[in-house]
Amino acid sequence: MIDAPPCAIVAGIGPGLGAALCRELAGAGYRIVGLARSAGAGEALLEDLGPERFLPLRCDLADAAQVDAAITQAEERFGPAGTYVHNAAHLHMQPFLDTEPGDFETLWRTTCLGAAHGAHRVLPAMLAAGQGNLLFIGATASVKAGARFAAFASAKFALRGLAQSLARELGPQGIHVAHLVIDGIIWSERARDQFQMTREQCLDPEAVAASCLHLLQQPRSAWTHELD
């Protein structure tokens, strides 16, 4: 009996790293489920990768019921996920006194609570299989909070803490938990339009995605927890 291709769930599939991750995983033989709040986020990827390799689903990661429903649909299509990548977040830069409490909550719910919802839902199948990958995408603000980044950095710090705790709890059970610190701006049209940056000034999303794949394919005897 031929084994089915592995399934990976990528939460956050917008232009830049999310899309590059889906393409990198597809090239490595994975079938990918892409989760995004926008219904149109996965249209270009679906056209490129095809329905036999890619399933885009609309999902608010801060809502546990929506996460459960989306991952149930993913399992029905491609089987249990052996890899979960949490790439969902949005950059928020604002002076502290102009930052409303709701901004803090929104960023935390998307960045950290959403990651907890996803991990909580996929882990039972991974633990039953005795193997799996959880990859959390962090930022410079995960380890160093700059001015006007109070809401964003506190959410990213929380995500890093979640990753560290899960790595120590789940590693002995065969689950590789990794945290990636993105110390720079990843190239996309947004980087050009919002920050007036050129491609040469930015991180190449395909190169970052290749580093992610390397993390996911590491042998257990030499797992990396954090890559900068």
PDB file of C-alpha atoms in Angstrom:
ATOM      1  CA  MET A   1       0.000   0.000   0.000  1.00  0.00           C
ATOM      2  CA  ILE A   2       1.406   3.385  -1.003  1.00  0.00           C
ATOM      3  CA  ASP A   3       1.493   5.979   1.778  1.00  0.00           C
ATOM      4  CA  ALA A   4      -0.535   9.139   1.157  1.00  0.00           C
ATOM      5  CA  PRO A   5       1.433  12.373   0.708  1.00  0.00           C
ATOM      6  CA  PRO A   6       1.924  14.234   3.993  1.00  0.00           C
ATOM      7  CA  CYS A   7      -0.510  16.990   4.891  1.00  0.00           C
ATOM      8  CA  ALA A   8       0.547  20.412   6.164  1.00  0.00           C
ATOM      9  CA  ILE A   9      -1.668  23.195   7.453  1.00  0.00           C
ATOM     10  CA  VAL A  10      -0.425  26.746   6.937  1.00  0.00           C
ATOM     11  CA  ALA A  11      -2.296  29.357   8.948  1.00  0.00           C
ATOM     12  CA  GLY A  12      -1.736  32.714   7.265  1.00  0.00           C
ATOM     13  CA  ILE A  13      -1.258  32.400   3.500  1.00  0.00           C
ATOM     14  CA  GLY A  14      -1.075  35.984   2.311  1.00  0.00           C
ATOM     15  CA  PRO A  15       1.479  37.311  -0.188  1.00  0.00           C
ATOM     16  CA  GLY A  16       5.044  36.940   1.006  1.00  0.00           C
ATOM     17  CA  LEU A  17       6.049  34.127   3.309  1.00  0.00           C
ATOM     18  CA  GLY A  18       2.656  32.404   3.564  1.00  0.00           C
ATOM     19  CA  ALA A  19       2.326  31.908  -0.172  1.00  0.00           C
ATOM     20  CA  ALA A  20       6.004  30.972  -0.501  1.00  0.00           C
ATOM     21  CA  LEU A  21       5.627  28.354   2.234  1.00  0.00           C
ATOM     22  CA  CYS A  22       2.700  26.740   0.442  1.00  0.00           C
ATOM     23  CA  ARG A  23       4.660  26.539  -2.809  1.00  0.00           C
ATOM     24  CA  GLU A  24       7.770  25.193  -1.053  1.00  0.00           C
ATOM     25  CA  LEU A  25       5.789  22.501   0.737  1.00  0.00           C
ATOM     26  CA  ALA A  26       3.948  21.545  -2.441  1.00  0.00           C
ATOM     27  CA  GLY A  27       7.282  21.178  -4.216  1.00  0.00           C
ATOM     28  CA  ALA A  28       8.415  18.844  -1.446  1.00  0.00           C
ATOM     29  CA  GLY A  29       5.398  16.584  -1.948  1.00  0.00           C
ATOM     30  CA  TYR A  30       3.030  17.904   0.714  1.00  0.00           C
ATOM     31  CA  ARG A  31      -0.654  18.502   0.321  1.00  0.00           C
ATOM     32  CA  ILE A  32      -1.425  21.859   1.899  1.00  0.00           C
ATOM     33  CA  VAL A  33      -4.424  23.363   3.623  1.00  0.00           C
ATOM     34  CA  GLY A  34      -4.215  27.156   3.775  1.00  0.00           C
ATOM     35  CA  LEU A  35      -6.163  29.030   6.439  1.00  0.00           C
ATOM     36  CA  ALA A  36      -6.932  32.744   6.080  1.00  0.00           C
ATOM     37  CA  ARG A  37      -9.561  35.223   7.208  1.00  0.00           C
ATOM     38  CA  SER A  38     -10.043  36.418   3.626  1.00  0.00           C
ATOM     39  CA  ALA A  39     -11.843  34.155   1.209  1.00  0.00           C
ATOM     40  CA  GLY A  40      -9.683  35.411  -1.660  1.00  0.00           C
ATOM     41  CA  ALA A  41      -6.315  34.836  -0.002  1.00  0.00           C
ATOM     42  CA  GLY A  42      -5.803  31.395  -1.515  1.00  0.00           C
ATOM     43  CA  GLU A  43      -7.204  31.952  -5.007  1.00  0.00           C
ATOM     44  CA  ALA A  44      -3.866  32.500  -6.739  1.00  0.00           C
ATOM     45  CA  LEU A  45      -2.324  29.561  -4.897  1.00  0.00           C
ATOM     46  CA  LEU A  46      -5.211  27.301  -5.820  1.00  0.00           C
ATOM     47  CA  GLU A  47      -4.734  28.236  -9.461  1.00  0.00           C
ATOM     48  CA  ASP A  48      -0.980  27.558  -9.257  1.00  0.00           C
ATOM     49  CA  LEU A  49      -1.000  24.379  -7.160  1.00  0.00           C
ATOM     50  CA  GLY A  50      -4.313  22.811  -8.130  1.00  0.00           C
ATOM     51  CA  PRO A  51      -7.058  21.294  -5.944  1.00  0.00           C
ATOM     52  CA  GLU A  52      -5.265  17.962  -5.655  1.00  0.00           C
ATOM     53  CA  ARG A  53      -2.466  19.633  -3.691  1.00  0.00           C
ATOM     54  CA  PHE A  54      -4.012  22.727  -2.109  1.00  0.00           C
ATOM     55  CA  LEU A  55      -7.193  23.476  -0.179  1.00  0.00           C
ATOM     56  CA  PRO A  56      -7.844  27.090   0.875  1.00  0.00           C
ATOM     57  CA  LEU A  57     -10.239  27.573   3.779  1.00  0.00           C
ATOM     58  CA  ARG A  58     -11.622  30.728   5.320  1.00  0.00           C
ATOM     59  CA  CYS A  59     -11.063  30.733   9.071  1.00  0.00           C
ATOM     60  CA  ASP A  60     -10.779  33.223  11.914  1.00  0.00           C
ATOM     61  CA  LEU A  61      -8.031  31.614  13.982  1.00  0.00           C
ATOM     62  CA  ALA A  62      -9.120  33.486  17.099  1.00  0.00           C
ATOM     63  CA  ASP A  63     -12.386  31.501  17.029  1.00  0.00           C
ATOM     64  CA  ALA A  64     -11.841  27.956  18.323  1.00  0.00           C
ATOM     65  CA  ALA A  65     -15.042  26.681  16.703  1.00  0.00           C
ATOM     66  CA  GLN A  66     -13.965  27.946  13.279  1.00  0.00           C
ATOM     67  CA  VAL A  67     -10.522  26.380  13.701  1.00  0.00           C
ATOM     68  CA  ASP A  68     -12.073  23.050  14.646  1.00  0.00           C
ATOM     69  CA  ALA A  69     -14.442  23.141  11.675  1.00  0.00           C
ATOM     70  CA  ALA A  70     -11.689  24.081   9.215  1.00  0.00           C
ATOM     71  CA  ILE A  71      -9.275  21.406  10.400  1.00  0.00           C
ATOM     72  CA  THR A  72     -12.054  18.824  10.369  1.00  0.00           C
ATOM     73  CA  GLN A  73     -12.656  19.714   6.721  1.00  0.00           C
ATOM     74  CA  ALA A  74      -8.911  19.520   6.074  1.00  0.00           C
ATOM     75  CA  GLU A  75      -8.739  16.040   7.601  1.00  0.00           C
ATOM     76  CA  GLU A  76     -11.662  14.848   5.526  1.00  0.00           C
ATOM     77  CA  ARG A  77      -9.880  16.007   2.371  1.00  0.00           C
ATOM     78  CA  PHE A  78      -6.217  15.164   3.015  1.00  0.00           C
ATOM     79  CA  GLY A  79      -6.096  13.186   6.273  1.00  0.00           C
ATOM     80  CA  PRO A  80      -4.528  14.217   9.591  1.00  0.00           C
ATOM     81  CA  ALA A  81      -1.946  16.985   9.399  1.00  0.00           C
ATOM     82  CA  GLY A  82       1.605  16.051  10.311  1.00  0.00           C
ATOM     83  CA  THR A  83       2.731  19.687  10.123  1.00  0.00           C
ATOM     84  CA  TYR A  84       1.140  22.884  11.397  1.00  0.00           C
ATOM     85  CA  VAL A  85       2.683  26.285  10.584  1.00  0.00           C
ATOM     86  CA  HIS A  86       1.360  29.371  12.344  1.00  0.00           C
ATOM     87  CA  ASN A  87       2.179  32.378  10.189  1.00  0.00           C
ATOM     88  CA  ALA A  88      -0.837  34.518  11.093  1.00  0.00           C
ATOM     89  CA  ALA A  89      -0.218  38.039  12.394  1.00  0.00           C
ATOM     90  CA  HIS A  90      -0.395  41.613  11.259  1.00  0.00           C
ATOM     91  CA  LEU A  91       2.123  44.349  11.829  1.00  0.00           C
ATOM     92  CA  HIS A  92       0.967  47.081  14.198  1.00  0.00           C
ATOM     93  CA  MET A  93       3.096  50.195  14.783  1.00  0.00           C
ATOM     94  CA  GLN A  94       1.629  52.954  16.937  1.00  0.00           C
ATOM     95  CA  PRO A  95       2.578  55.113  19.939  1.00  0.00           C
ATOM     96  CA  PHE A  96       1.510  53.452  23.158  1.00  0.00           C
ATOM     97  CA  LEU A  97      -0.983  56.147  24.205  1.00  0.00           C
ATOM     98  CA  ASP A  98      -2.667  55.894  20.805  1.00  0.00           C
ATOM     99  CA  THR A  99      -2.949  52.106  21.064  1.00  0.00           C
ATOM    100  CA  GLU A 100      -6.362  51.046  22.295  1.00  0.00           C
ATOM    101  CA  PRO A 101      -6.774  48.038  24.615  1.00  0.00           C
ATOM    102  CA  GLY A 102      -8.680  46.363  21.826  1.00  0.00           C
ATOM    103  CA  ASP A 103      -5.602  46.563  19.608  1.00  0.00           C
ATOM    104  CA  PHE A 104      -3.624  44.586  22.183  1.00  0.00           C
ATOM    105  CA  GLU A 105      -6.355  41.979  22.407  1.00  0.00           C
ATOM    106  CA  THR A 106      -6.780  41.664  18.648  1.00  0.00           C
ATOM    107  CA  LEU A 107      -3.072  41.096  18.052  1.00  0.00           C
ATOM    108  CA  TRP A 108      -2.780  38.612  20.921  1.00  0.00           C
ATOM    109  CA  ARG A 109      -5.843  36.669  19.782  1.00  0.00           C
ATOM    110  CA  THR A 110      -4.551  36.344  16.214  1.00  0.00           C
ATOM    111  CA  THR A 111      -0.877  35.832  17.003  1.00  0.00           C
ATOM    112  CA  CYS A 112      -0.890  33.700  20.153  1.00  0.00           C
ATOM    113  CA  LEU A 113      -4.396  32.454  20.918  1.00  0.00           C
ATOM    114  CA  GLY A 114      -4.852  31.485  17.273  1.00  0.00           C
ATOM    115  CA  ALA A 115      -1.647  29.458  17.440  1.00  0.00           C
ATOM    116  CA  ALA A 116      -2.888  27.731  20.592  1.00  0.00           C
ATOM    117  CA  HIS A 117      -6.201  26.898  18.908  1.00  0.00           C
ATOM    118  CA  GLY A 118      -4.443  25.390  15.900  1.00  0.00           C
ATOM    119  CA  ALA A 119      -1.933  23.413  17.925  1.00  0.00           C
ATOM    120  CA  HIS A 120      -4.600  22.143  20.308  1.00  0.00           C
ATOM    121  CA  ARG A 121      -6.634  20.847  17.389  1.00  0.00           C
ATOM    122  CA  VAL A 122      -3.865  19.071  15.440  1.00  0.00           C
ATOM    123  CA  LEU A 123      -1.855  17.637  18.324  1.00  0.00           C
ATOM    124  CA  PRO A 124      -4.012  14.599  19.201  1.00  0.00           C
ATOM    125  CA  ALA A 125      -3.418  13.046  15.764  1.00  0.00           C
ATOM    126  CA  MET A 126       0.290  13.900  15.890  1.00  0.00           C
ATOM    127  CA  LEU A 127       0.693  12.368  19.330  1.00  0.00           C
ATOM    128  CA  ALA A 128      -1.168   9.252  18.223  1.00  0.00           C
ATOM    129  CA  ALA A 129       1.267   8.952  15.314  1.00  0.00           C
ATOM    130  CA  GLY A 130       4.270   9.634  17.555  1.00  0.00           C
ATOM    131  CA  GLN A 131       5.534  12.396  15.256  1.00  0.00           C
ATOM    132  CA  GLY A 132       4.684  15.844  13.939  1.00  0.00           C
ATOM    133  CA  ASN A 133       5.843  19.411  13.459  1.00  0.00           C
ATOM    134  CA  LEU A 134       4.663  22.700  14.926  1.00  0.00           C
ATOM    135  CA  LEU A 135       6.334  25.762  13.436  1.00  0.00           C
ATOM    136  CA  PHE A 136       5.611  29.223  14.826  1.00  0.00           C
ATOM    137  CA  ILE A 137       6.676  32.266  12.804  1.00  0.00           C
ATOM    138  CA  GLY A 138       8.045  35.057  14.991  1.00  0.00           C
ATOM    139  CA  ALA A 139       9.705  38.386  14.360  1.00  0.00           C
ATOM    140  CA  THR A 140      12.412  40.727  15.620  1.00  0.00           C
ATOM    141  CA  ALA A 141       9.771  41.845  18.120  1.00  0.00           C
ATOM    142  CA  SER A 142       9.659  38.300  19.549  1.00  0.00           C
ATOM    143  CA  VAL A 143      12.969  38.968  21.305  1.00  0.00           C
ATOM    144  CA  LYS A 144      13.452  42.761  21.177  1.00  0.00           C
ATOM    145  CA  ALA A 145      10.613  45.270  21.478  1.00  0.00           C
ATOM    146  CA  GLY A 146      11.157  48.600  19.785  1.00  0.00           C
ATOM    147  CA  ALA A 147       9.378  51.923  20.225  1.00  0.00           C
ATOM    148  CA  ARG A 148       5.764  51.951  18.963  1.00  0.00           C
ATOM    149  CA  PHE A 149       5.650  48.131  18.948  1.00  0.00           C
ATOM    150  CA  ALA A 150       4.038  47.548  22.371  1.00  0.00           C
ATOM    151  CA  ALA A 151       1.013  45.639  21.069  1.00  0.00           C
ATOM    152  CA  PHE A 152       2.838  43.731  18.328  1.00  0.00           C
ATOM    153  CA  ALA A 153       5.850  42.822  20.469  1.00  0.00           C
ATOM    154  CA  SER A 154       3.799  41.666  23.456  1.00  0.00           C
ATOM    155  CA  ALA A 155       1.847  39.322  21.175  1.00  0.00           C
ATOM    156  CA  LYS A 156       5.019  37.986  19.554  1.00  0.00           C
ATOM    157  CA  PHE A 157       6.683  37.533  22.964  1.00  0.00           C
ATOM    158  CA  ALA A 158       3.651  35.482  23.993  1.00  0.00           C
ATOM    159  CA  LEU A 159       3.916  33.312  20.886  1.00  0.00           C
ATOM    160  CA  ARG A 160       7.583  32.648  21.603  1.00  0.00           C
ATOM    161  CA  GLY A 161       6.737  31.641  25.167  1.00  0.00           C
ATOM    162  CA  LEU A 162       4.089  29.244  23.894  1.00  0.00           C
ATOM    163  CA  ALA A 163       6.606  27.700  21.496  1.00  0.00           C
ATOM    164  CA  GLN A 164       9.253  27.277  24.196  1.00  0.00           C
ATOM    165  CA  SER A 165       6.844  25.575  26.576  1.00  0.00           C
ATOM    166  CA  LEU A 166       5.432  23.245  23.925  1.00  0.00           C
ATOM    167  CA  ALA A 167       8.930  22.275  22.760  1.00  0.00           C
ATOM    168  CA  ARG A 168       9.852  21.077  26.245  1.00  0.00           C
ATOM    169  CA  GLU A 169       6.540  19.321  26.801  1.00  0.00           C
ATOM    170  CA  LEU A 170       6.111  17.681  23.408  1.00  0.00           C
ATOM    171  CA  GLY A 171       9.644  17.021  22.199  1.00  0.00           C
ATOM    172  CA  PRO A 172       9.973  13.808  24.226  1.00  0.00           C
ATOM    173  CA  GLN A 173       6.752  12.611  22.579  1.00  0.00           C
ATOM    174  CA  GLY A 174       8.089  13.020  19.048  1.00  0.00           C
ATOM    175  CA  ILE A 175       6.702  16.467  18.225  1.00  0.00           C
ATOM    176  CA  HIS A 176       9.221  18.947  16.814  1.00  0.00           C
ATOM    177  CA  VAL A 177       8.313  22.476  17.933  1.00  0.00           C
ATOM    178  CA  ALA A 178      10.284  25.262  16.255  1.00  0.00           C
ATOM    179  CA  HIS A 179      10.170  29.057  16.397  1.00  0.00           C
ATOM    180  CA  LEU A 180      11.471  31.163  13.516  1.00  0.00           C
ATOM    181  CA  VAL A 181      12.623  34.742  14.200  1.00  0.00           C
ATOM    182  CA  ILE A 182      12.151  36.840  11.066  1.00  0.00           C
ATOM    183  CA  ASP A 183      14.628  39.670  11.692  1.00  0.00           C
ATOM    184  CA  GLY A 184      13.718  41.868   8.741  1.00  0.00           C
ATOM    185  CA  ILE A 185      11.048  42.747   6.189  1.00  0.00           C
ATOM    186  CA  ILE A 186      10.032  39.965   3.798  1.00  0.00           C
ATOM    187  CA  TRP A 187       9.630  41.096   0.204  1.00  0.00           C
ATOM    188  CA  SER A 188       6.103  41.625  -1.070  1.00  0.00           C
ATOM    189  CA  GLU A 189       4.144  44.379  -2.769  1.00  0.00           C
ATOM    190  CA  ARG A 190       3.239  45.600   0.716  1.00  0.00           C
ATOM    191  CA  ALA A 191       6.921  46.039   1.580  1.00  0.00           C
ATOM    192  CA  ARG A 192       7.286  48.152  -1.543  1.00  0.00           C
ATOM    193  CA  ASP A 193       4.127  50.206  -1.067  1.00  0.00           C
ATOM    194  CA  GLN A 194       4.105  50.653   2.725  1.00  0.00           C
ATOM    195  CA  PHE A 195       7.823  50.845   3.491  1.00  0.00           C
ATOM    196  CA  GLN A 196       9.219  51.982   0.114  1.00  0.00           C
ATOM    197  CA  MET A 197      11.679  49.084   0.154  1.00  0.00           C
ATOM    198  CA  THR A 198      13.259  47.360  -2.830  1.00  0.00           C
ATOM    199  CA  ARG A 199      13.524  43.620  -3.289  1.00  0.00           C
ATOM    200  CA  GLU A 200      17.278  43.824  -2.589  1.00  0.00           C
ATOM    201  CA  GLN A 201      16.593  45.408   0.830  1.00  0.00           C
ATOM    202  CA  CYS A 202      14.216  42.655   1.905  1.00  0.00           C
ATOM    203  CA  LEU A 203      14.371  38.997   2.854  1.00  0.00           C
ATOM    204  CA  ASP A 204      13.487  36.719  -0.045  1.00  0.00           C
ATOM    205  CA  PRO A 205      10.266  34.831   0.856  1.00  0.00           C
ATOM    206  CA  GLU A 206      11.324  31.752  -1.115  1.00  0.00           C
ATOM    207  CA  ALA A 207      14.636  31.599   0.752  1.00  0.00           C
ATOM    208  CA  VAL A 208      12.871  31.891   4.119  1.00  0.00           C
ATOM    209  CA  ALA A 209      10.405  29.191   3.061  1.00  0.00           C
ATOM    210  CA  ALA A 210      13.330  26.916   2.166  1.00  0.00           C
ATOM    211  CA  SER A 211      14.725  27.427   5.689  1.00  0.00           C
ATOM    212  CA  CYS A 212      11.319  26.495   7.097  1.00  0.00           C
ATOM    213  CA  LEU A 213      11.289  23.279   5.072  1.00  0.00           C
ATOM    214  CA  HIS A 214      14.758  22.467   6.384  1.00  0.00           C
ATOM    215  CA  LEU A 215      13.448  22.813   9.947  1.00  0.00           C
ATOM    216  CA  LEU A 216      10.508  20.539   9.198  1.00  0.00           C
ATOM    217  CA  GLN A 217      12.749  17.856   7.705  1.00  0.00           C
ATOM    218  CA  GLN A 218      15.429  17.784  10.425  1.00  0.00           C
ATOM    219  CA  PRO A 219      16.196  14.396  11.989  1.00  0.00           C
ATOM    220  CA  ARG A 220      14.993  14.068  15.566  1.00  0.00           C
ATOM    221  CA  SER A 221      18.503  13.694  16.954  1.00  0.00           C
ATOM    222  CA  ALA A 222      19.372  17.229  15.802  1.00  0.00           C
ATOM    223  CA  TRP A 223      16.200  19.296  16.078  1.00  0.00           C
ATOM    224  CA  THR A 224      16.544  23.078  16.084  1.00  0.00           C
ATOM    225  CA  HIS A 225      14.086  24.879  18.320  1.00  0.00           C
ATOM    226  CA  GLU A 226      14.810  28.462  17.277  1.00  0.00           C
ATOM    227  CA  LEU A 227      16.244  29.800  14.033  1.00  0.00           C
ATOM    228  CA  ASP A 228      17.016  33.496  13.509  1.00  0.00           C
TER     229      ASP A 228
END
